[in-house]
Coordinates of C-alpha atoms in Angstrom, one line a residue:
M71 CA 84.0 95.8 69.0
E72 CA 83.6 95.2 73.1
S73 CA 86.3 95.5 75.2
D74 CA 86.5 91.9 75.7
D75 CA 88.1 91.5 72.3
M76 CA 90.5 94.3 72.7
D77 CA 94.1 94.5 73.7
S78 CA 95.0 97.3 76.4
S79 CA 97.3 98.7 73.5
D80 CA 94.4 99.6 72.1
I81 CA 93.1 101.9 74.7
L82 CA 96.6 103.1 75.4
S83 CA 96.9 104.2 71.4
L84 CA 93.4 106.0 71.6
C85 CA 94.5 107.8 74.4
K86 CA 98.2 109.3 73.5
R87 CA 96.6 110.3 70.0
R88 CA 93.7 112.0 71.5
G89 CA 95.1 113.4 74.4
F90 CA 94.0 111.4 77.2
L91 CA 97.4 110.2 78.6
F92 CA 101.0 110.9 77.8
P93 CA 104.1 108.9 79.1
S94 CA 105.5 111.0 81.4
Y95 CA 109.1 112.3 80.1
E96 CA 109.0 110.3 77.0
I97 CA 111.4 113.1 75.4
Y98 CA 114.0 111.6 77.6
G99 CA 112.9 107.9 77.1
G100 CA 109.7 108.0 79.6
V101 CA 109.7 106.3 83.3
A102 CA 107.9 103.0 83.7
G103 CA 105.0 103.5 86.0
M104 CA 104.7 107.2 85.2
Y105 CA 101.7 108.8 82.9
D106 CA 100.5 112.5 82.6
Y107 CA 97.1 113.5 81.9
G108 CA 96.3 115.3 78.7
P109 CA 93.8 118.0 78.0
L110 CA 90.8 115.6 77.7
G111 CA 92.2 113.2 80.3
S112 CA 92.6 116.1 82.8
T113 CA 88.9 116.7 82.7
L114 CA 87.4 113.0 82.5
K115 CA 89.5 112.9 85.8
N116 CA 88.0 116.1 87.1
N117 CA 84.6 114.8 86.3
I118 CA 84.8 111.5 87.7
M119 CA 86.4 112.9 91.0
E120 CA 83.4 115.1 91.1
V121 CA 80.7 112.9 90.4
W122 CA 82.5 111.0 93.5
R123 CA 82.8 113.9 95.7
R124 CA 79.3 114.8 95.1
L125 CA 78.1 111.6 96.0
Y126 CA 79.8 111.8 99.3
T127 CA 79.6 115.5 100.8
L128 CA 76.1 116.3 99.0
G129 CA 74.5 112.8 99.1
E130 CA 76.1 111.5 102.4
G131 CA 76.6 114.7 104.4
F132 CA 80.4 113.9 104.5
I133 CA 83.1 116.8 105.1
E134 CA 86.0 117.0 102.8
I135 CA 89.7 118.1 104.0
D136 CA 93.2 118.4 101.9
S137 CA 96.5 117.2 103.9
E138 CA 100.0 117.2 103.5
T139 CA 101.5 114.6 100.9
V140 CA 105.1 114.5 103.0
G141 CA 104.7 113.1 106.3
P142 CA 107.2 112.7 109.2
E143 CA 108.5 109.4 109.9
I144 CA 106.5 108.7 113.0
V145 CA 103.1 109.1 111.2
F146 CA 104.2 106.0 108.9
K147 CA 105.7 104.2 111.9
A148 CA 102.4 104.4 113.9
S149 CA 100.7 103.2 110.8
G150 CA 102.8 100.3 110.0
H151 CA 104.0 101.5 106.6
V152 CA 107.5 102.1 107.3
D153 CA 108.3 98.4 108.8
E154 CA 105.6 96.3 106.8
F155 CA 104.6 98.2 103.5
A156 CA 106.7 95.9 101.3
D157 CA 106.6 93.6 98.2
K158 CA 108.5 90.6 97.4
M159 CA 110.6 91.2 94.9
V160 CA 113.5 88.8 92.6
K161 CA 116.0 90.3 90.1
C162 CA 117.5 88.6 86.9
T163 CA 121.1 87.6 88.0
A164 CA 121.8 88.3 84.4
C165 CA 120.3 91.3 83.1
D166 CA 119.8 92.7 86.7
E167 CA 115.5 93.7 86.2
A168 CA 113.5 93.5 89.1
F169 CA 110.1 91.6 89.2
R170 CA 107.4 91.5 92.2
A171 CA 107.6 87.6 92.6
D172 CA 103.8 86.8 93.2
H173 CA 103.7 88.2 89.6
L174 CA 105.8 86.1 88.1
V175 CA 104.0 82.8 89.7
K176 CA 100.5 83.9 88.5
G177 CA 98.6 80.6 87.7
L178 CA 101.1 78.5 90.1
H179 CA 99.2 79.3 93.1
P180 CA 95.7 80.7 93.9
N181 CA 96.9 83.5 95.6
P182 CA 100.7 84.1 95.4
D183 CA 100.5 87.7 97.1
T184 CA 99.7 85.6 100.4
L185 CA 103.0 83.5 100.4
D186 CA 105.9 84.8 102.4
E187 CA 109.7 84.6 100.8
A188 CA 110.7 80.9 101.5
A189 CA 107.2 79.6 99.9
L190 CA 107.8 81.8 96.6
D191 CA 111.4 80.8 96.7
K192 CA 110.3 77.1 96.2
L193 CA 107.8 78.0 94.1
I194 CA 109.6 79.8 91.7
K195 CA 112.5 76.9 91.7
E196 CA 110.1 73.8 91.5
N197 CA 108.2 75.3 88.3
N198 CA 111.7 76.8 86.8
V199 CA 110.5 80.3 86.6
V200 CA 112.9 82.4 84.6
C201 CA 113.9 86.0 83.6
P202 CA 110.5 87.0 81.2
T203 CA 113.3 89.3 79.6
C204 CA 116.2 87.8 79.2
K205 CA 115.3 83.9 80.3
G206 CA 118.1 84.4 82.9
V207 CA 118.1 82.6 86.6
L208 CA 116.1 84.5 89.3
S209 CA 117.6 85.4 92.7
S210 CA 116.2 84.6 96.2
V211 CA 113.2 86.5 97.0
E212 CA 113.5 89.6 99.0
E213 CA 111.3 92.3 100.6
F214 CA 111.2 95.8 99.0
N215 CA 109.7 98.7 100.9
L216 CA 107.4 100.6 98.3
M217 CA 107.8 103.9 100.6
F218 CA 109.6 107.1 99.2
K219 CA 111.7 108.1 101.6
T220 CA 112.9 112.0 102.2
T221 CA 114.5 114.5 104.1
I222 CA 112.7 117.5 105.9
G223 CA 114.8 120.4 106.3
P224 CA 117.9 121.3 105.2
G225 CA 120.9 119.1 106.1
S226 CA 120.2 115.9 108.0
G227 CA 117.1 117.4 108.4
R228 CA 114.3 115.2 109.9
T229 CA 113.5 111.7 108.0
G230 CA 110.0 112.0 106.3
Y231 CA 108.3 109.8 103.5
L232 CA 105.9 110.5 100.5
R233 CA 102.5 109.5 101.7
P234 CA 101.6 106.3 100.1
E235 CA 97.9 106.9 100.8
T236 CA 95.7 109.8 101.8
A237 CA 94.1 108.0 105.0
Q238 CA 96.8 109.0 107.5
G239 CA 95.8 112.7 106.8
I240 CA 92.1 111.9 107.9
F241 CA 93.3 109.8 110.9
V242 CA 95.7 112.1 112.3
N243 CA 93.2 115.2 112.2
F244 CA 90.6 113.0 113.7
P245 CA 90.2 115.4 117.0
N246 CA 90.0 118.3 115.2
L247 CA 87.6 116.7 112.7
Y248 CA 85.5 115.5 115.8
R249 CA 85.1 118.8 117.3
Y250 CA 84.5 120.3 113.9
N251 CA 81.5 117.6 114.0
R252 CA 80.3 118.7 117.4
E253 CA 81.7 115.6 118.9
K254 CA 79.0 113.6 117.0
L255 CA 79.5 110.1 115.6
P256 CA 79.1 109.1 112.7
L257 CA 81.6 111.1 111.3
G258 CA 82.6 110.7 107.3
V259 CA 85.5 112.3 106.0
I260 CA 86.7 112.3 102.7
Q261 CA 90.1 113.2 100.9
T262 CA 91.2 113.2 96.9
G263 CA 94.8 113.4 96.3
R264 CA 98.1 111.8 95.2
G265 CA 99.9 109.0 96.6
Y266 CA 103.6 107.4 96.0
R267 CA 104.7 103.8 96.1
N268 CA 107.9 102.7 94.7
E269 CA 106.6 99.8 92.5
I270 CA 109.1 97.2 91.9
S271 CA 107.9 96.6 88.1
P272 CA 104.8 98.6 86.8
R273 CA 103.8 97.5 83.4
Q274 CA 100.0 97.6 83.1
G275 CA 99.6 101.4 82.0
I276 CA 97.7 103.7 84.5
I277 CA 96.8 100.2 86.0
R278 CA 100.2 100.1 88.3
L279 CA 101.6 104.0 88.6
R280 CA 104.5 105.0 91.3
E281 CA 102.5 108.4 91.4
F282 CA 99.1 107.8 91.3
N283 CA 95.4 109.4 92.4
M284 CA 93.3 108.5 95.2
M285 CA 89.6 109.2 96.3
E286 CA 89.5 108.2 100.2
C287 CA 86.6 108.3 102.6
E288 CA 87.2 107.4 106.1
L289 CA 84.0 106.6 108.4
F290 CA 84.1 107.0 111.9
V291 CA 81.3 105.0 113.6
D292 CA 80.2 103.8 117.1
P293 CA 81.9 100.6 117.5
E294 CA 78.7 99.2 119.0
D295 CA 76.5 100.5 116.1
K296 CA 77.1 99.6 112.9
T297 CA 73.7 100.1 111.6
W298 CA 72.8 103.0 108.7
P299 CA 70.1 105.3 108.6
R300 CA 69.9 104.6 104.4
F301 CA 70.0 100.8 104.8
E302 CA 66.3 100.7 104.3
D303 CA 66.3 102.7 101.1
I304 CA 68.8 99.9 99.3
K305 CA 68.0 97.0 101.3
D306 CA 66.9 95.1 97.9
E307 CA 69.7 96.3 95.8
I308 CA 71.6 93.6 94.0
L309 CA 75.1 93.1 94.6
T310 CA 77.3 90.4 92.3
L311 CA 79.7 89.1 94.9
H312 CA 82.6 86.6 95.3
A313 CA 82.4 85.5 99.0
A314 CA 85.6 84.1 100.4
D315 CA 84.5 80.7 100.4
G316 CA 84.1 80.3 96.7
R317 CA 80.9 81.3 96.1
D318 CA 79.5 83.7 93.2
L319 CA 76.4 85.2 94.4
K320 CA 73.8 87.4 92.8
I321 CA 72.3 88.5 96.3
S322 CA 70.0 91.3 97.9
V323 CA 72.1 93.8 100.2
E324 CA 69.6 92.8 102.8
D325 CA 70.5 89.0 102.4
A326 CA 74.0 89.7 102.1
V327 CA 74.1 91.1 106.1
N328 CA 71.2 88.7 107.4
Q329 CA 73.2 85.6 106.1
K330 CA 76.7 87.1 107.6
I331 CA 78.2 87.6 104.1
I332 CA 79.0 91.1 104.6
C333 CA 79.5 91.8 108.4
N334 CA 77.1 94.5 109.0
E335 CA 75.1 97.3 107.7
V336 CA 77.4 100.0 107.2
L337 CA 80.2 98.2 105.3
A338 CA 76.9 96.6 103.1
Y339 CA 75.4 100.1 102.1
F340 CA 78.9 101.3 101.2
V341 CA 79.8 98.4 99.0
W342 CA 76.1 99.1 97.2
L343 CA 77.3 102.9 97.1
T344 CA 80.4 102.0 95.5
Q345 CA 78.4 100.1 93.1
A346 CA 76.2 102.8 92.3
F347 CA 79.1 105.3 91.7
L348 CA 81.3 102.9 89.4
T349 CA 77.9 102.2 87.1
S350 CA 77.0 105.9 86.9
V351 CA 80.6 107.2 85.7
G352 CA 80.9 104.1 82.9
I353 CA 81.7 100.6 84.7
D354 CA 79.8 97.8 83.0
R355 CA 77.6 96.4 85.9
E356 CA 78.0 92.7 83.8
K357 CA 81.7 93.4 84.6
L358 CA 81.8 94.2 87.9
R359 CA 82.1 92.3 91.2
F360 CA 82.7 92.0 94.7
R361 CA 85.4 89.5 95.7
Q362 CA 85.9 89.2 99.5
H363 CA 89.3 88.9 100.8
E364 CA 90.3 85.5 101.9
H365 CA 91.4 84.9 105.6
D366 CA 95.1 85.0 105.0
E367 CA 95.2 88.1 102.6
M368 CA 93.0 90.3 105.1
A369 CA 94.6 92.9 107.7
H370 CA 94.7 91.3 111.1
Y371 CA 92.7 94.3 112.3
A372 CA 90.1 94.3 109.6
S373 CA 86.9 92.3 110.6
D374 CA 85.8 92.3 106.7
C375 CA 87.0 93.7 103.3
W376 CA 85.9 93.3 99.8
D377 CA 87.4 94.5 96.7
A378 CA 85.3 95.9 93.6
E379 CA 87.1 94.4 90.8
V380 CA 86.3 94.8 87.1
M381 CA 86.9 92.6 83.9
L382 CA 89.7 94.1 81.9
S383 CA 92.2 93.4 78.6
Y384 CA 94.3 92.3 82.0
G385 CA 91.6 90.1 83.5
W386 CA 89.8 90.7 86.7
T387 CA 91.2 94.2 88.3
E388 CA 90.9 95.7 91.8
I389 CA 90.2 99.4 91.6
V390 CA 88.2 99.6 95.1
G391 CA 88.7 98.2 98.7
I392 CA 85.8 98.5 100.9
A393 CA 86.9 97.4 104.6
D394 CA 86.2 97.6 108.5
R395 CA 88.9 98.6 109.6
G396 CA 88.2 98.6 113.5
C397 CA 89.6 100.9 115.9
W398 CA 93.1 100.1 114.8
D399 CA 94.1 103.1 112.9
L400 CA 93.3 105.6 115.7
S401 CA 94.3 103.1 118.5
R402 CA 98.2 103.0 116.9
H403 CA 98.0 106.7 116.4
A404 CA 97.0 107.4 119.7
Q405 CA 99.7 105.3 121.2
F406 CA 102.4 106.8 119.1
S407 CA 101.5 110.4 119.9
S408 CA 100.0 110.1 123.4
S409 CA 97.2 112.1 122.0
D410 CA 93.2 111.4 123.1
M411 CA 91.6 109.7 119.8
T412 CA 88.4 108.8 121.5
A413 CA 84.9 109.9 121.2
F414 CA 82.4 110.3 124.1
K415 CA 79.4 108.2 123.6
R416 CA 76.6 109.6 125.6
F417 CA 74.1 107.5 127.5
E418 CA 70.4 107.7 126.7
T419 CA 70.0 107.8 130.3
P420 CA 72.7 108.3 133.0
K421 CA 74.1 105.2 134.7
E422 CA 75.4 104.3 138.4
I423 CA 78.4 102.5 137.8
D424 CA 81.5 101.5 140.2
K425 CA 85.0 103.0 139.3
D426 CA 88.4 103.1 140.2
V427 CA 89.8 105.9 141.5
I428 CA 93.1 107.3 142.9
K429 CA 93.3 108.2 146.1
P430 CA 95.7 110.5 147.3
K431 CA 97.5 110.2 150.8
Y432 CA 97.5 113.6 152.0
G433 CA 99.1 112.8 155.4
A434 CA 101.8 112.0 153.2
L435 CA 101.8 114.5 150.5
G436 CA 101.6 117.4 152.9
P437 CA 105.2 116.9 154.7
K438 CA 106.7 116.2 151.1
F439 CA 105.1 118.7 148.9
K440 CA 103.8 121.6 151.5
N441 CA 101.8 124.4 149.8
Q442 CA 101.5 122.1 146.7
A443 CA 100.5 119.1 148.4
K444 CA 96.5 120.1 148.0
A445 CA 97.1 120.4 144.1
I446 CA 99.0 117.7 143.5
G447 CA 96.4 115.7 145.4
A448 CA 93.4 117.0 143.1
A449 CA 95.6 116.4 139.9
M450 CA 95.6 112.7 140.9
E451 CA 92.1 112.3 141.6
E452 CA 91.2 113.4 137.8
T453 CA 93.7 111.0 136.7
D454 CA 92.5 107.8 135.2
P455 CA 94.0 104.7 137.2
S456 CA 94.7 103.1 133.8
S457 CA 97.3 105.4 132.9
I458 CA 99.5 104.0 136.0
K459 CA 102.6 102.8 134.7
D460 CA 104.5 100.5 137.1
G461 CA 102.8 101.8 139.9
I462 CA 103.9 105.4 139.4
V463 CA 101.4 108.5 139.1
S464 CA 102.3 111.1 136.7
V465 CA 101.0 114.4 137.1
T466 CA 101.6 118.0 136.2
V467 CA 101.0 121.0 138.4
D468 CA 101.5 124.6 137.5
G469 CA 104.1 123.4 134.3
E470 CA 105.7 120.8 137.0
S471 CA 105.6 117.2 136.5
Y472 CA 105.6 115.0 139.9
S473 CA 105.9 111.2 139.7
L474 CA 104.1 110.1 142.8
G475 CA 104.9 106.1 144.2
T476 CA 102.4 103.9 146.3
E477 CA 103.4 105.9 149.4
F478 CA 101.6 108.7 148.1
Y479 CA 98.1 107.3 147.4
D480 CA 95.4 103.9 147.2
I481 CA 93.1 102.7 144.8
G482 CA 89.6 102.5 145.8
R483 CA 86.2 102.0 144.3
M484 CA 83.3 104.5 144.9
K485 CA 79.8 105.0 142.9
V486 CA 79.6 107.8 140.5
T487 CA 77.1 108.6 137.8
V488 CA 78.1 108.9 134.3
T489 CA 76.2 110.4 131.2
G490 CA 78.4 108.1 128.9
E491 CA 81.7 106.8 128.1
R492 CA 84.6 107.3 125.6
V493 CA 85.3 104.8 122.8
T494 CA 87.5 104.6 119.9
P495 CA 85.4 104.7 117.0
H496 CA 85.8 101.9 114.3
V497 CA 86.2 103.1 110.9
I498 CA 84.9 102.0 107.5
E499 CA 87.0 102.9 104.7
P500 CA 85.7 103.1 101.0
S501 CA 89.1 103.5 99.2
H502 CA 89.0 104.3 95.4
G503 CA 92.0 104.2 93.1
L504 CA 91.0 107.0 90.5
D505 CA 93.6 106.4 87.6
R506 CA 92.2 102.6 87.7
I507 CA 88.8 103.7 87.7
I508 CA 89.7 106.0 84.5
Y509 CA 91.6 102.8 82.8
S510 CA 88.3 100.8 83.4
V511 CA 85.9 103.3 82.2
L512 CA 87.6 104.1 78.9
E513 CA 88.2 100.0 78.5
H514 CA 84.4 99.5 79.3
S515 CA 83.2 102.3 77.0
Y516 CA 85.4 101.5 74.2
Y517 CA 83.2 100.4 70.9
M518 CA 83.9 99.8 67.4
R519 CA 81.1 100.3 65.2
D520 CA 81.0 97.4 62.5
K521 CA 79.9 99.1 59.6
E522 CA 82.1 102.0 60.0
D523 CA 84.8 100.6 61.5
Q524 CA 85.0 103.5 63.9
T525 CA 86.1 103.8 67.3
V526 CA 83.5 105.4 69.9
L527 CA 83.8 106.1 73.6
K528 CA 80.3 105.6 75.0
L529 CA 81.2 107.6 77.9
P530 CA 78.1 108.9 80.4
S531 CA 77.3 112.3 80.1
A532 CA 78.3 113.5 83.3
V533 CA 81.5 112.5 83.0
A534 CA 82.5 112.9 79.1
P535 CA 85.4 115.7 78.8
I536 CA 83.3 117.9 76.0
K537 CA 79.7 117.4 76.3
V538 CA 78.9 119.2 72.7
G539 CA 80.4 119.6 69.7
V540 CA 79.4 122.7 67.6
F541 CA 79.9 122.6 63.9
P542 CA 78.8 125.2 60.8
L543 CA 78.5 122.4 58.0
M544 CA 81.3 124.5 55.8
P545 CA 83.5 127.2 57.1
K546 CA 81.1 130.0 55.5
E547 CA 81.2 133.4 57.5
D548 CA 77.2 133.3 57.5
L549 CA 77.2 129.3 58.9
E550 CA 80.2 130.3 61.4
K551 CA 78.8 133.3 62.9
V552 CA 75.7 131.3 64.2
A553 CA 77.9 128.1 65.1
K554 CA 80.3 130.4 67.1
Q555 CA 77.2 132.2 68.8
I556 CA 75.8 128.8 70.0
D557 CA 79.2 127.5 71.1
M558 CA 79.6 130.6 73.2
D559 CA 76.3 130.3 74.5
I560 CA 76.6 126.4 75.5
R561 CA 80.3 127.6 77.5
Y562 CA 78.5 130.5 79.3
S563 CA 76.0 128.5 80.6
G564 CA 78.9 126.1 82.1
I565 CA 78.9 123.4 79.2
E566 CA 82.1 122.3 78.0
S567 CA 81.5 122.5 74.4
Y568 CA 84.1 122.2 71.3
Y569 CA 83.9 124.2 68.4
D570 CA 85.5 122.8 64.9
S571 CA 85.0 123.7 61.3
T572 CA 87.8 121.6 59.7
G573 CA 87.1 118.6 57.6
S574 CA 84.0 116.9 56.2
I575 CA 81.2 116.6 58.7
G576 CA 81.4 112.9 58.9
K577 CA 85.3 113.5 59.8
R578 CA 83.8 115.8 62.7
Y579 CA 81.4 113.6 63.9
A580 CA 84.2 110.9 64.0
R581 CA 86.2 112.9 65.6
M582 CA 83.8 113.4 68.4
D583 CA 82.7 110.0 68.8
E584 CA 86.4 108.9 69.4
V585 CA 86.5 111.1 72.5
G586 CA 83.4 110.7 73.9
T587 CA 81.3 113.4 73.2
P588 CA 77.5 112.6 73.6
W589 CA 76.1 115.5 71.4
C590 CA 76.9 117.4 68.7
I591 CA 74.7 120.5 66.7
T592 CA 75.7 121.5 63.4
V593 CA 74.4 125.0 61.6
D594 CA 73.7 123.9 57.7
Y595 CA 71.8 126.2 55.3
Q596 CA 68.8 125.8 56.6
T597 CA 69.5 126.9 60.1
L598 CA 69.6 130.6 58.0
E599 CA 66.2 130.1 56.7
D600 CA 64.0 128.7 59.6
G601 CA 66.5 129.0 62.5
T602 CA 66.9 125.2 63.5
V603 CA 70.2 123.4 63.5
T604 CA 70.8 119.5 63.7
L605 CA 71.3 117.7 67.2
R606 CA 73.0 114.5 66.8
E607 CA 73.1 111.8 69.7
R608 CA 76.8 109.8 69.7
D609 CA 75.2 106.3 70.8
S610 CA 72.5 106.0 68.0
T611 CA 73.6 108.3 65.7
E612 CA 70.1 109.7 65.4
Q613 CA 69.5 113.2 64.5
I614 CA 66.5 115.7 64.9
R615 CA 66.5 119.3 64.2
I616 CA 65.8 121.9 67.1
E617 CA 65.6 125.6 67.5
Y618 CA 68.8 127.3 67.6
M619 CA 68.2 129.8 69.8
G620 CA 67.4 127.7 72.8
A621 CA 70.3 125.2 72.2
A622 CA 71.9 125.9 75.2
E623 CA 68.5 124.9 77.6
I624 CA 68.0 122.0 75.4
I625 CA 71.8 120.5 75.9
N626 CA 71.5 121.0 79.7
A627 CA 68.4 119.2 79.6
V628 CA 69.4 116.3 77.5
L629 CA 72.9 116.1 79.7
C630 CA 70.5 115.7 82.5
G631 CA 68.6 113.0 80.8
A632 CA 65.6 114.2 79.1
D633 CA 64.2 112.8 76.3
F634 CA 65.9 114.6 73.3
K635 CA 63.3 113.6 70.7
K636 CA 60.8 115.9 72.6
F637 CA 62.7 118.5 71.8
E638 CA 62.3 118.0 67.6
V639 CA 61.1 120.8 65.5
I640 CA 58.7 119.4 63.1
L641 CA 58.9 121.2 59.7
D642 CA 56.3 121.7 57.2
K643 CA 57.8 119.6 54.4
N644 CA 55.5 121.2 52.0

C-alpha cells in the first residue's frame, strides 16, 4: 500500500508505537499542536537536518549562526509580525471552540486565505457553514495574532515575543555577518531552530504545530546581480511547476528563467536545490511540485515566491517556501534601529560623479561656536545631505550633539571620484519547515508488502535512524559473542546500529523494516565455520554472505551507495 491509499492515522500510529513521535504531555490529556520526538524521531530529525546543513555549508559555502528564540518587541515591530501576523478566526457560539475561518470554507473559494474578514463572513453565511464539532452557529470573523507574548526581566520588565521564525536573528546580525564575510556579497547564512506560533486550531499531527522546527537560509545578494555561479551546472534539470497563471509545467530550470516564469537565476537555482534536497531525504519526486504564489497572496515586498508542495493524505501541503524578498527586511531594521544595513558595492573602475554636499558657513559658525566651529564644520562636511530632516543637520562632536539650521550651511554640488556605492542587499530566502518535511518523508516512505501484510519504511540510508540491525540467529553464547563484536565495530566506526537477540529472526527483520533500517546482519552457525554472515537488504529482502571481519567497512560502503552484491562471498557448495 502506497501513501495514496493510507490515512494519516496509519503514520501517527506507527510513529507512536515505534518511538518516532509522542503527543506532548499525554498523561495530562495532551495539548493540541504539540508533539515530542521520541528516540527514533530525534535521530531522524537530526539526520535530515544534517543533510540540509551540509548541502548549504559544505556544498554552497554558507555560514551558520544560532540566535536567541526570545526577542524584544521592537524587532517584531520592524518585521511586521506584531501588527500583521494574524489568522482569521471564528468561534462557535454554542461550544466556544475556535477555528480558522479560511479552513472552514476550503472548497467554497479557490484561495480562501486571501479573503478579508468581511468576505469570509459573507462566504460562511451564504453557505450555512456551522461548527464542525457541535453544528452550532459561528461568530463573526476576527483577527487573531499568532505571536506568543512574554516579559523580559522581572516586574513589568520589557515586552518580548517568542520568535515566529528564525529569520529575524539573521537580519539583525547582518552588520556583524557582513564584516565577518570580509564585506563581500553574496553572503549566505543559515540557521536551524525552534519557532513559535499560537495556532488557532492545529489538527493535522505535526503538519501544524505551535512549537516547530525550522531550517532557514537568508542569502544576501547584489540587487542588480541575481545570477548564480553554479546555475550553468543545473540549468538543464527539470522542475515540476504550478505557475500563478494556472499552468502545470515540467520545464528546465533555464527555460523557467528565460520565459520569466521564475524571476531570476538565483531564485531558480534555490528552487532546484530545494528539489535536490527533498528527494535526497525521501520525498517522492512524483508527488512534489513548486507552486507559485498568486499576486493577491504574495507579500507586497516580494518579487516572486514559490512553495514546495507535496501530495499527502491531507492533500497538497506546503513544506518549503522560496522567495525573493527584495530589500524589505534590511530596510525595515535600518529604519527602526537607525543602523547601517547596507553593503559597499565596489566599481570595477572608479567613477567621477556630481554629488550633493553640505557646505558649512564658517562665518556663521565661528561667532556662535568659537573654538568648536572648525570641528563642527568638519562633521557637517562628512554628513550625507539625505540625513537632513526639516532643514536641520545633526552632528556629534566630542560627545556633544548639535542641531544646525540653514543659517549655518548651504547645499552644493561638486565632482568627486568614487570607488563604489552603498546598496541595501536583496534577500533570497529558502525557508524549510522541518517537522512537515519529516512527516512527508514518513508518508512517502510508508509501504505495505502485499504478501506479508507488513509495514516497511523505505527511508534513504542517509536519514534512517538505524543504519543496520545486528542479530545472532539464536541467543546462544558463541553466536552472541560474534554478533556483539560486529555491533561494537559498527558503532565505533560512527554508524548507528541496533543489537537484537529476542524473537524469531523473521520478527526481528520485520521490526527493522518497520522503522526503516536499510541493512541487517545475521550471525548464524555457518559463521562459526567459515567466518561469513548474512547481509540482508531491506527493500528487496535479498541476502548475501559477507566476511564478518570486514562488516563495518562493508556497511559503510553500501551506505554510501556501493552495490552490496560485489561484497558477496561465493561459497564452495561442494
